[in-house]
Coordinates of C-alpha atoms and ligand atoms in Angstrom, one line a residue:
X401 CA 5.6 -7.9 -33.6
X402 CA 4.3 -6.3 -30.4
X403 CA 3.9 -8.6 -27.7
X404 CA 0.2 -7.8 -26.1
X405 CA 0.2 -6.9 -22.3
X406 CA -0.3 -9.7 -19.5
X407 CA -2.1 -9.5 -16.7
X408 CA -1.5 -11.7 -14.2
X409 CA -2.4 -13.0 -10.9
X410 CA -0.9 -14.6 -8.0
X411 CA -4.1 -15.9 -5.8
X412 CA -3.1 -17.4 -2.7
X413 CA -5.3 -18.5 0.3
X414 CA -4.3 -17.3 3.3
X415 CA -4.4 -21.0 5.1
X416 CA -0.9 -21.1 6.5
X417 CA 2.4 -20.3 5.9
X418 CA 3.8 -18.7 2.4
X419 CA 5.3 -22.2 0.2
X420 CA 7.8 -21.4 -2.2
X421 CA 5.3 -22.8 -4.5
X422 CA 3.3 -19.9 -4.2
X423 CA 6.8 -17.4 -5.0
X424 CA 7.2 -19.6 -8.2
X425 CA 4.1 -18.9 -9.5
X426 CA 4.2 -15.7 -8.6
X427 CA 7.8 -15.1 -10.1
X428 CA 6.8 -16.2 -13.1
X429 CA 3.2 -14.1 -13.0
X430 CA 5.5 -11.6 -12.6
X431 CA 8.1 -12.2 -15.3
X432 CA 5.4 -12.5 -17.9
X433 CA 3.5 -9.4 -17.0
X434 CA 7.3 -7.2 -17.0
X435 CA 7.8 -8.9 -19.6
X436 CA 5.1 -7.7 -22.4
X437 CA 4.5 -4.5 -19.7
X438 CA 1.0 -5.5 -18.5
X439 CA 0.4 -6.1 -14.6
X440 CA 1.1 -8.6 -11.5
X441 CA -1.8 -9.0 -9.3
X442 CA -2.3 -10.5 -5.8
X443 CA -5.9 -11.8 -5.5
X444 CA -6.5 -13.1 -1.5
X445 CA -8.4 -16.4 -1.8
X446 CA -10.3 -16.4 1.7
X447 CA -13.4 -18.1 1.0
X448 CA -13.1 -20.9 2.8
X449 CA -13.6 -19.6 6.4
X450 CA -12.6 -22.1 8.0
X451 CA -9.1 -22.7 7.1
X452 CA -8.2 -19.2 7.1
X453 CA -5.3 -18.8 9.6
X454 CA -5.4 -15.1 11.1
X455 CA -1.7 -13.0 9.8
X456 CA -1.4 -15.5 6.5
X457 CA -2.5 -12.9 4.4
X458 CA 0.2 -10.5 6.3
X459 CA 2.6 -13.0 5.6
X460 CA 2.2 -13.1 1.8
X461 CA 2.4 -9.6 1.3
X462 CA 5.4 -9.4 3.3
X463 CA 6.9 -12.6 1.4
X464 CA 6.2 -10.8 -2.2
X465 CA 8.2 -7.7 -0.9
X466 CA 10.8 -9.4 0.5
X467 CA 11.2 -11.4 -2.9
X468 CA 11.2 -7.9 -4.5
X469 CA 8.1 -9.2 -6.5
X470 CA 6.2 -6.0 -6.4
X471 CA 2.5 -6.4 -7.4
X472 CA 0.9 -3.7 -9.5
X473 CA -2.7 -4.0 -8.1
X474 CA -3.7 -5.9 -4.5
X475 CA -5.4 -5.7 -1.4
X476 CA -3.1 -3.2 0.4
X477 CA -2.2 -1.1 -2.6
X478 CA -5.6 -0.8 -4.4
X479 CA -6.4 -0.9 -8.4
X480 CA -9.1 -0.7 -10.9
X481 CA -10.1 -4.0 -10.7
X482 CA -10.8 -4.4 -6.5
X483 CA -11.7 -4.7 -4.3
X484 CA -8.7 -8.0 -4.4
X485 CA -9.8 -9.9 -1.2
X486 CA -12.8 -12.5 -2.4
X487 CA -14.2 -12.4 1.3
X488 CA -15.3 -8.3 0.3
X489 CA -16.5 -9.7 -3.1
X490 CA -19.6 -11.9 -2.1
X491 CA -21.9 -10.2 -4.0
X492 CA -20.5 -10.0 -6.9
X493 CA -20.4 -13.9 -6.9
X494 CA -23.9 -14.0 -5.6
X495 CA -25.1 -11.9 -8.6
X496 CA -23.1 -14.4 -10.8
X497 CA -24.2 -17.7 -9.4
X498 CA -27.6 -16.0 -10.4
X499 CA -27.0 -15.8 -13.9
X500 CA -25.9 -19.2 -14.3
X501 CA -29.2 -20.8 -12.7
X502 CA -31.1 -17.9 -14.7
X503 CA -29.6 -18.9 -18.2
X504 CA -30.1 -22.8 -16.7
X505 CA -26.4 -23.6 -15.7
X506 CA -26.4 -24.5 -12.9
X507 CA -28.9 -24.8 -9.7
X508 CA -30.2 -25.0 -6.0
X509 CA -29.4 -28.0 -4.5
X510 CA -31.2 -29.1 -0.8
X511 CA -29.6 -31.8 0.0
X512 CA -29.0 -32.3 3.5
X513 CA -25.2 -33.1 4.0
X514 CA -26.8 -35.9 6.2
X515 CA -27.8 -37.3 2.5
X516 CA -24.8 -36.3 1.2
X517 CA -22.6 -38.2 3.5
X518 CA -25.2 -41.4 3.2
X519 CA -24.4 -41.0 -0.7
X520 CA -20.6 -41.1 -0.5
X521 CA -20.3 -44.2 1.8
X522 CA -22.9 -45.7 -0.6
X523 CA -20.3 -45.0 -3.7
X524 CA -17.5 -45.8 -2.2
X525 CA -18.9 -49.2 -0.6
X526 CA -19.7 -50.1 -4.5
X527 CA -15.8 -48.7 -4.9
X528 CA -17.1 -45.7 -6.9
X529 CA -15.4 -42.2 -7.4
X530 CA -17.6 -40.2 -4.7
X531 CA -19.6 -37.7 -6.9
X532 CA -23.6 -36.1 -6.5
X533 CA -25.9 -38.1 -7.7
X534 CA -28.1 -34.9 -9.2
X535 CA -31.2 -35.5 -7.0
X536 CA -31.7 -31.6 -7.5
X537 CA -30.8 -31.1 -11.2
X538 CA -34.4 -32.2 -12.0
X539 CA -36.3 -30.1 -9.9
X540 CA -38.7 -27.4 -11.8
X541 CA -36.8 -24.5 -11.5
X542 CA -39.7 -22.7 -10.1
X543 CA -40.7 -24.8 -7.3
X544 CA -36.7 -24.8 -6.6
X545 CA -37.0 -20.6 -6.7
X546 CA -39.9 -21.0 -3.9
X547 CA -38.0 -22.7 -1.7
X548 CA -35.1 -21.0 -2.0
X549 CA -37.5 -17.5 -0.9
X550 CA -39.0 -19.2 2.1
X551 CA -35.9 -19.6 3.3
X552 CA -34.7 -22.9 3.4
X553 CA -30.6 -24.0 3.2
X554 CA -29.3 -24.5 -0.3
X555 CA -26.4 -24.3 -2.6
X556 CA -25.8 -23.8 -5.4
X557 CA -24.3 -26.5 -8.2
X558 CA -23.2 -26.3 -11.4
X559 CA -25.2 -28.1 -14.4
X560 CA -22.2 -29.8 -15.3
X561 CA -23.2 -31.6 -19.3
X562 CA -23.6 -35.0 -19.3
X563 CA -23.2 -35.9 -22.5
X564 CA -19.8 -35.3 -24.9
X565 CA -16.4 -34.3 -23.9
X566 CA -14.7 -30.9 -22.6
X567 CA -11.7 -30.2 -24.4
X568 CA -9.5 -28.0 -22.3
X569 CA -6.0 -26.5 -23.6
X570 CA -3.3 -26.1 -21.3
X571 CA -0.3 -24.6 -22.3
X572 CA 2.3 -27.0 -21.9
X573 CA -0.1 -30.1 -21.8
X574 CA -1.9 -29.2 -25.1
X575 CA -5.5 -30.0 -25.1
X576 CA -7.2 -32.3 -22.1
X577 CA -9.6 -34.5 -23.0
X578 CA -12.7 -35.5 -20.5
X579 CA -15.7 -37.5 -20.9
X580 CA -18.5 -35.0 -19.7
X581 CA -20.0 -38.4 -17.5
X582 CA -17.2 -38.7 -15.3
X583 CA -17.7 -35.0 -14.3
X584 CA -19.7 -33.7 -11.0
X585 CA -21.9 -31.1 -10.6
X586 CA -19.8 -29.0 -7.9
X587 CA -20.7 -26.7 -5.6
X588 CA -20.0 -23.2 -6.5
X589 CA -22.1 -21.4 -3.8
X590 CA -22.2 -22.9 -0.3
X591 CA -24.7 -22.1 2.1
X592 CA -22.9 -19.8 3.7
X593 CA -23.6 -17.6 0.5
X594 CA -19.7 -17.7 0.3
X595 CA -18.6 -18.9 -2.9
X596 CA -16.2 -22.0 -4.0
X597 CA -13.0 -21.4 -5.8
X598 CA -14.4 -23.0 -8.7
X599 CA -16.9 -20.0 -9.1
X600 CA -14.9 -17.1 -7.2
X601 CA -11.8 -18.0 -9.0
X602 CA -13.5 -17.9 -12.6
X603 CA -15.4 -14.5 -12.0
X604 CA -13.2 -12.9 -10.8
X605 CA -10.2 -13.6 -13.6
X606 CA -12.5 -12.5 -16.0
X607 CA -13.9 -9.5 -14.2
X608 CA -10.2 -8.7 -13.3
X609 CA -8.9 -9.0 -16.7
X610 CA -6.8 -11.7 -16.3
X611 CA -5.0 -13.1 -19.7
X612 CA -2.9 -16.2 -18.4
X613 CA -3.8 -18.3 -15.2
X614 CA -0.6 -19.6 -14.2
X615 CA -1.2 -22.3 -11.1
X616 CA -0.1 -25.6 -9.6
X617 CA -1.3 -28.5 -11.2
X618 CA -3.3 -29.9 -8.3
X619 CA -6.1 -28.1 -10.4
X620 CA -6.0 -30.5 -12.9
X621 CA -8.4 -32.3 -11.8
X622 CA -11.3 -29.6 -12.0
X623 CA -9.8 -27.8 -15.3
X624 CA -12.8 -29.0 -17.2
X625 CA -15.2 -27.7 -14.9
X626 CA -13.4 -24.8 -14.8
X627 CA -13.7 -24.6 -18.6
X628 CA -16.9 -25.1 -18.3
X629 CA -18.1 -22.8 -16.0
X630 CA -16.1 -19.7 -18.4
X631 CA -18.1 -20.7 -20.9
X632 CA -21.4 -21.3 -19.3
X633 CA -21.0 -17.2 -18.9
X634 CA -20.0 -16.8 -22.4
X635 CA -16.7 -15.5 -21.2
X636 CA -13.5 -15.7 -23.5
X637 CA -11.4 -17.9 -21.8
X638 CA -8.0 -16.9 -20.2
X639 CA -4.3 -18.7 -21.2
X640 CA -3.5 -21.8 -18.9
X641 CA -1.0 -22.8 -17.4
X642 CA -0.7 -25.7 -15.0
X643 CA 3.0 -25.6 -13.3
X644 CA 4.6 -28.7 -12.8
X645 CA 4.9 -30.6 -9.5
X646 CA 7.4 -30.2 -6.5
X647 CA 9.2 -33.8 -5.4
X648 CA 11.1 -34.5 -2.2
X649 CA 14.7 -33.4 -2.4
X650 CA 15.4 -37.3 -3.1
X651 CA 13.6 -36.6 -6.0
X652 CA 11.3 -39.7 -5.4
X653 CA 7.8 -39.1 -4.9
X654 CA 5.9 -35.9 -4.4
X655 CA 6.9 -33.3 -1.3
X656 CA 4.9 -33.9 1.7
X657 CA 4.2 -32.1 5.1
X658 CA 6.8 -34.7 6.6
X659 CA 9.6 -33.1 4.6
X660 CA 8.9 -30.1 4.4
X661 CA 9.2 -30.6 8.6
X662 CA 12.6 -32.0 8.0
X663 CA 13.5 -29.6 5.7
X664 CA 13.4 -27.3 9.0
X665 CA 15.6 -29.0 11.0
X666 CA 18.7 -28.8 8.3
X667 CA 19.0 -25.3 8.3
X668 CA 16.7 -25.0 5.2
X669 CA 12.8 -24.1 4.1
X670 CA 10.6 -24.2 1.8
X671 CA 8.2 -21.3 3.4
X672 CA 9.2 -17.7 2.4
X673 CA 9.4 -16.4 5.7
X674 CA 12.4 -18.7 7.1
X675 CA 14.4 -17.7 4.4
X676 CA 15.8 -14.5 5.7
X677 CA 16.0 -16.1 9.4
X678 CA 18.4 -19.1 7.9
X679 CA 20.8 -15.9 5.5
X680 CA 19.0 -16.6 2.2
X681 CA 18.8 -13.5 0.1
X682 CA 16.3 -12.8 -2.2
X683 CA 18.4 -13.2 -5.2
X684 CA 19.5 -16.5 -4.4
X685 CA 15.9 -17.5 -3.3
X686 CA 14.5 -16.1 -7.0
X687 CA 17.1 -17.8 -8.9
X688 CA 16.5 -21.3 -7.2
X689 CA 13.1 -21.1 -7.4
X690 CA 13.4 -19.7 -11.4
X691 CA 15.0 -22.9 -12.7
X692 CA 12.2 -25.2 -10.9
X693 CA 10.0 -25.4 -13.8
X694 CA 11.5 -22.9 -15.9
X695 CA 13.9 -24.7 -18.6
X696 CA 16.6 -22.5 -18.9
X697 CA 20.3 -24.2 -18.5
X698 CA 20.2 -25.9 -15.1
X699 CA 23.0 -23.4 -13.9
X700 CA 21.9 -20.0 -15.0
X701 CA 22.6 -17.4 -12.6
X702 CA 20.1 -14.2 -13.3
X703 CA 18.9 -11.3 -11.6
X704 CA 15.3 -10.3 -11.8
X705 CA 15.7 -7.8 -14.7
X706 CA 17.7 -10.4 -16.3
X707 CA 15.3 -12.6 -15.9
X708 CA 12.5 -10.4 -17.2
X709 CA 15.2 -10.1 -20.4
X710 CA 15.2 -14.1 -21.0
X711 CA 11.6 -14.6 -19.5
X712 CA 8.7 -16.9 -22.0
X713 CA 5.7 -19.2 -21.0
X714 CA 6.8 -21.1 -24.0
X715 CA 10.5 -22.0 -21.5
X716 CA 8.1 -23.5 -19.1
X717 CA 7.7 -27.0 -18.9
X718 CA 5.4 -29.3 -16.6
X719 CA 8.1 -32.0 -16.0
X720 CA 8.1 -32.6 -12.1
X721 CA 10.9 -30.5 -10.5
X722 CA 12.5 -31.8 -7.1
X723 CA 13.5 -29.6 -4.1
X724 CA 17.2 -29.5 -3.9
X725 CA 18.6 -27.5 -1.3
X726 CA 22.4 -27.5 -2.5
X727 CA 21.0 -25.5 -5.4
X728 CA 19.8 -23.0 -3.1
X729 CA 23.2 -22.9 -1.4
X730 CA 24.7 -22.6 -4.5
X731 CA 22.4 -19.7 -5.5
X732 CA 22.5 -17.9 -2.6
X733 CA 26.6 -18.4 -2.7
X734 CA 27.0 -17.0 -5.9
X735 CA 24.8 -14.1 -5.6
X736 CA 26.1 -12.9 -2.6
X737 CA 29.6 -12.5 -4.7
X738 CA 27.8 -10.3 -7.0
X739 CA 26.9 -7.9 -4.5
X740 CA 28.7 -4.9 -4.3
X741 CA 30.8 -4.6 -0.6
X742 CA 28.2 -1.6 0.3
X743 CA 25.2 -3.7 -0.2
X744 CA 26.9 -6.6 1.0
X745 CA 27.7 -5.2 4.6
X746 CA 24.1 -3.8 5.3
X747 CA 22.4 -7.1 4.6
X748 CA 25.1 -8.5 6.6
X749 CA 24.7 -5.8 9.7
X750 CA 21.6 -7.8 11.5
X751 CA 22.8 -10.7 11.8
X752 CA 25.9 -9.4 13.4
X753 CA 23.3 -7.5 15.5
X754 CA 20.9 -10.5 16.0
X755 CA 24.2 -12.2 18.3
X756 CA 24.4 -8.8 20.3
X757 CA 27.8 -7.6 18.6
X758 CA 27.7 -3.8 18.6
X759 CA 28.8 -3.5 14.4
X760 CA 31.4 -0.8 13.7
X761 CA 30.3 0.5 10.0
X762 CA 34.0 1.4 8.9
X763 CA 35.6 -2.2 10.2
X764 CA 32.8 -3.9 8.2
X765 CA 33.1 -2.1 4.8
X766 CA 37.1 -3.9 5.8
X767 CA 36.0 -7.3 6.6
X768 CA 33.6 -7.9 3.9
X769 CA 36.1 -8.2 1.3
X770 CA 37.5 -10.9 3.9
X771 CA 34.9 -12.8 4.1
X772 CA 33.1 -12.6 1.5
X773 CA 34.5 -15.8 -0.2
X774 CA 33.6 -17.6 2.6
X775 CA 29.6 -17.0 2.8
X776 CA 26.8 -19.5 1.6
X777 CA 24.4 -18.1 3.7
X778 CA 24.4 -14.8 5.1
X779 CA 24.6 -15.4 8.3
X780 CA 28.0 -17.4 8.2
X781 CA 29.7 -14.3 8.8
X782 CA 29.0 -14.8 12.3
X783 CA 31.2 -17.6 12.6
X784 CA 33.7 -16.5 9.7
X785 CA 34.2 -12.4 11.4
X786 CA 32.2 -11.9 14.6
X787 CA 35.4 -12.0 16.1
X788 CA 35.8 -8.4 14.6
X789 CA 33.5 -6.7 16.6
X790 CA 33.8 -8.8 20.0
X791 CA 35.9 -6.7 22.6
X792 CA 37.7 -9.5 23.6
X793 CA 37.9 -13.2 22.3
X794 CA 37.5 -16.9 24.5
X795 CA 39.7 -19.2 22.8
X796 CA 39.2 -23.0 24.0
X797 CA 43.3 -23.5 25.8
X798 CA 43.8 -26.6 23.7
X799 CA 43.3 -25.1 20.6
X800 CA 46.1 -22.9 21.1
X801 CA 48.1 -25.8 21.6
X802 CA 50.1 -26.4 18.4
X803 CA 50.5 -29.8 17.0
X804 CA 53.6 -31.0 17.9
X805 CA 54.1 -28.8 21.0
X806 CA 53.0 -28.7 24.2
X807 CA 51.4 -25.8 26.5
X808 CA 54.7 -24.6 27.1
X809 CA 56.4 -24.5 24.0
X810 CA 53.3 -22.9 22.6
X811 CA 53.8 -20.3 25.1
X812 CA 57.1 -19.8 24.0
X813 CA 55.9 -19.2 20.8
X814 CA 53.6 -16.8 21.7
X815 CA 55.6 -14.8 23.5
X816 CA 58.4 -14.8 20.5
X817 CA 55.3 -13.6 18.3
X818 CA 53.9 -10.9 20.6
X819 CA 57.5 -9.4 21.1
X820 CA 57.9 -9.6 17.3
X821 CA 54.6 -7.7 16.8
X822 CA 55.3 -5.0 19.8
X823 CA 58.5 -3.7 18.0
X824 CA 56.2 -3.2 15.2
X825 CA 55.0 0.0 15.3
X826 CA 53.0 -0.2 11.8
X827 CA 50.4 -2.2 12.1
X828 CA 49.3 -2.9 8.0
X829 CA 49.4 -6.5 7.3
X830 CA 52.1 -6.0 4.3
X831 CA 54.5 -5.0 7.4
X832 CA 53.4 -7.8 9.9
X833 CA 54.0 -10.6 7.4
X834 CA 57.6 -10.4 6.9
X835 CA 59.1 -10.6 10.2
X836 CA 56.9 -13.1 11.2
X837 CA 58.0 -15.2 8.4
X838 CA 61.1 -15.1 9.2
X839 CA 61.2 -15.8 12.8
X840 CA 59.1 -19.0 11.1
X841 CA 61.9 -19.8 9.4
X842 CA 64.8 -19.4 12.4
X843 CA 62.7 -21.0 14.4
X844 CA 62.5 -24.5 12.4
X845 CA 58.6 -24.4 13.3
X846 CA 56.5 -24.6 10.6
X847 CA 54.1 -22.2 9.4
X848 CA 51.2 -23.9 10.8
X849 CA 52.1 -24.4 14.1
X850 CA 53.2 -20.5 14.3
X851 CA 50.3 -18.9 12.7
X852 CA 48.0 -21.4 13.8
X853 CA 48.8 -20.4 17.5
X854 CA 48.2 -16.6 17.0
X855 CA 45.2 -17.3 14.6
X856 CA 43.3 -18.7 17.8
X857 CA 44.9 -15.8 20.0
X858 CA 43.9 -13.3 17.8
X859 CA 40.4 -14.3 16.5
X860 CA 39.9 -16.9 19.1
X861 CA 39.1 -19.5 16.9
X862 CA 40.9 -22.1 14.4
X863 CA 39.4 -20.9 10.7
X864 CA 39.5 -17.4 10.0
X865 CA 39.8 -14.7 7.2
X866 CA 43.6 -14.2 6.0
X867 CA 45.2 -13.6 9.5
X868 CA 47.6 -10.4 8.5
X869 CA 44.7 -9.0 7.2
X870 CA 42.4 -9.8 9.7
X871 CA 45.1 -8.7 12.3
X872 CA 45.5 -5.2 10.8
X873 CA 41.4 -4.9 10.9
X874 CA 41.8 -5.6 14.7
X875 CA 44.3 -3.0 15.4
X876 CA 47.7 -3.1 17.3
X877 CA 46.2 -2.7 20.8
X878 CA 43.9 -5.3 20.4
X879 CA 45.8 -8.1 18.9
X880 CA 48.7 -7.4 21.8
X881 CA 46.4 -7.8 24.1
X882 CA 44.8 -11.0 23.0
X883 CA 48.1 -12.6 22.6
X884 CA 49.0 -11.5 26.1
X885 CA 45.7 -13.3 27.2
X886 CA 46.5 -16.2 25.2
X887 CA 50.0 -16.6 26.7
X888 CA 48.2 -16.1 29.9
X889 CA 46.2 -19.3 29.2
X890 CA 48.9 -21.4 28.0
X891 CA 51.3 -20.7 30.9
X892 CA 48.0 -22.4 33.4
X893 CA 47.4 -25.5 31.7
Ligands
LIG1277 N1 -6.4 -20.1 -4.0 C1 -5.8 -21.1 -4.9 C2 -4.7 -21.8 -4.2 O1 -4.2 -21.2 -3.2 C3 -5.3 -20.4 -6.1 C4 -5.2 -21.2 -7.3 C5 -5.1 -20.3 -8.5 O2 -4.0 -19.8 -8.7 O3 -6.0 -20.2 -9.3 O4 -4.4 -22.9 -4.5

């Protein structure tokens, strides 16, 4: 059976920063449309003027790249279907909300929001659920038109029925029952002549071809007018799909603004642009994010095209899923040990770069292999091998201060080590090793104590990569010379 294309649609509003909530739905907008080989979309939701933040936009388009979820059609790469900002569409909603008051769907409403604001307190002092109280519904539609020519302020509502139910079918809900009474008669045009998501949202899905509305389920609520409003046009009505909701990383209670501002200060995020800042690739961003609402095993590490491969609506599920950060680290671990060493060293390269050290491309196609074990997040391997490409290393004195010796004895050891290592004309670790062991074992030192000293001499700090190795990376000249200093330090405590 052939599958029929998807279109899909990721429409954000540009009112702060990018939420990975946003990247989930658009992952799986995008999964779906790769999937049956129909299209992604990015729609920009800016109708609400006043809570547009200036660069938001910017910011999603750059957070979609980044993710490597490349959308077919959208405001900086054009389509059929555009122009795919709403704040360029007015008129195409204005003509709309004029056929719904036409065909008797909805109408001008002149209340003053003076009257408005008089109502609510009203309702809520008799503990009612704030709604209008559809003063305007009954004026004569052509005494309503009049006004509306000379000019004075109106918006437009929706005729919302009054009597029956709306039955709405979600996806993974099934079908959503709603007494048509408890229902308001929402705004869809405001008086700025701007729409209301509740009108913008459902033109332009339909005028944009949209087969499956995939969004957060704080829409919930106003599914049945949404419903509603599709069918007031006669429209056939997309696929929905309400995602499930995001809970604090306890997993108790739903994520606020407070955590996600805690979130910060522990080296994690949930906003898409922080993620490259804190070493996060993309991968393990993508595969975190997959598994949050997608109900594939819990550990299930995929790429994007193997993603695609597995990818349903039916594997979604609207259980709550809770932030946890560990899976991230986990993610992002495990990904970065699929990369190959090539790709691995140029995502690593800036943040070498970003702590000033001048990266030598040949030493780091050496180290990665090194490290590479080591590395949650990308930028570890500042801490794990910047001591690669430093020209010379600080260590602290008392860390090269073996347990159970003293400055002096330490010295001693040093010296013995560098003397050992200046005979040695071949630098490769598998040459190193040996005679190093065995002055170990004359000695009676341990291993520890001996390597531990010429670990912080060499790399200038007490965990490192595999210390022959690392050493032969270094070079001869190098490593002499930073035992020498070390000796140096030893001999003036
Ligand atoms: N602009 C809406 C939002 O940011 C989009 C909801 C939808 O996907 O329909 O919440």
């Amino acid at each position: 059976m052939s599958i029929k294309p998807a279109r899909t649609r990721v429409a954000p509003s540009p009112t702060g920063h990018m939420h990975l909530a946003t990247a989930r739905v658009a992952l799986y907008d995008y999964l779906l449309a790769k999937k049956t080989g129909g299209q992604f979309v990015l729609r920009i939701e800016d109708t609400d003027l006043t809570r547009t933040v200036p660069g938001a936009e910017q910011e999603i388009m750059d957070g979609l790249r980044w993710l490597g979820l490349h959308y077919d059609e959208g405001p900086d790469v054009g389509g059929a279907y555009g122009p795919y900002r709403q704040t360029d569409r007015r008129e195409i909603y204005q003509a709309h909300a004029k056929i719904l008051v036409d065909s008797g769907h909805a109408y001008p409403c002149f209340c003053s929001p003076d009257r408005l604001e008089k109502l609510r307190q009203e309702q809520m002092k008799r503990k009612e659920n704030p709604r209008y109280d559809g003063l305007c519904r009954s004026l004569d539609p052509d005494d309503a038109a009049r006004r509306v020519a000379s000019g004075e302020k109106y918006v437009i509502r929706f005729k919302m029925p009054q009597e029956g139910a709306t039955t709405a079918h979600d996806l993974l809900r099934g079908d959503i029952v709603t007494e048509n009474k408890q229902l308001n008669d929402y705004v869809l045009l405001k008086s700025d002549g701007l729409p209301t998501y509740h009108l913008a949202a459902m033109v332009d899905d339909h005028e944009m071809g949209i087969t499956h509305v995939l969004r957060g389920s704080e829409w919930l609520g106003t599914f049945p007018l949404h419903v509603n409003v599709v069918r007031a046009f006669g429209w056939e009505e997309p696929l929905w799909i309400h995602l499930s909701v995001f809970l604090k990383p306890s997993g108790k209670g739903k994520l606020s603004k407070r955590d996600t501002s805690l979130a910060m200060k522990d080296g994690y995020s949930v906003f898409i642009k922080d993620m490259s800042e804190l070493g996060f690739t993309p991968e393990g961003v993508l595969n975190w994010i997959a598994l949050m609402g997608w109900g594939v095993a819990e550990d299930d590490v995929m790429t994007l095209d193997q993603m695609i491969d597995r990818f349903s609506v039916d594997g979604l599920t609207a259980s709550p899923a809770a932030i946890n950060f560990q899976k991230l680290d986990h993610f992002n671990a495990t990904h970065i040990r699929l990369f190959t060493t090539e790709d691995l060293a140029a995502r690593l390269k800036p943040y070498f770069a970003r702590e000033g050290l001048n990266v030598n491309d040949e030493t780091l196609l050496k180290i990665v292999p090194l490290i590479r074990e080591r590395l949650v997040t990308l930028d570890d391997c500042v801490s794990f091998g910047g001591f690669f490409f430093k020209e010379d290393v600080t260590p602290v004195p008392e860390d090269l201060v073996a347990k159970g010796l003293d400055a002096k004895q330490s010295a001693q050891v040093a010296r013995s080590a560098y003397e050992i290592l200046a005979a040695q004309p071949d630098f490769r670790h598998e040459k190193c090793e040996p005679p190093l062991r065995a002055y170990v074992e004359e000695s009676g030192l341990t291993a520890n104590q001996v390597f531990g000293i010429l670990r912080v001499a060499v790399t200038g700090q007490k965990v490192s990569p595999p210390l022959f190795e690392s050493m032969e990376i270094i070079g001869r000249e190098t490593c002499l010379r930073r035992i020498q200093n070390a000796i140096e330090i030893l001999q003036r405590m």
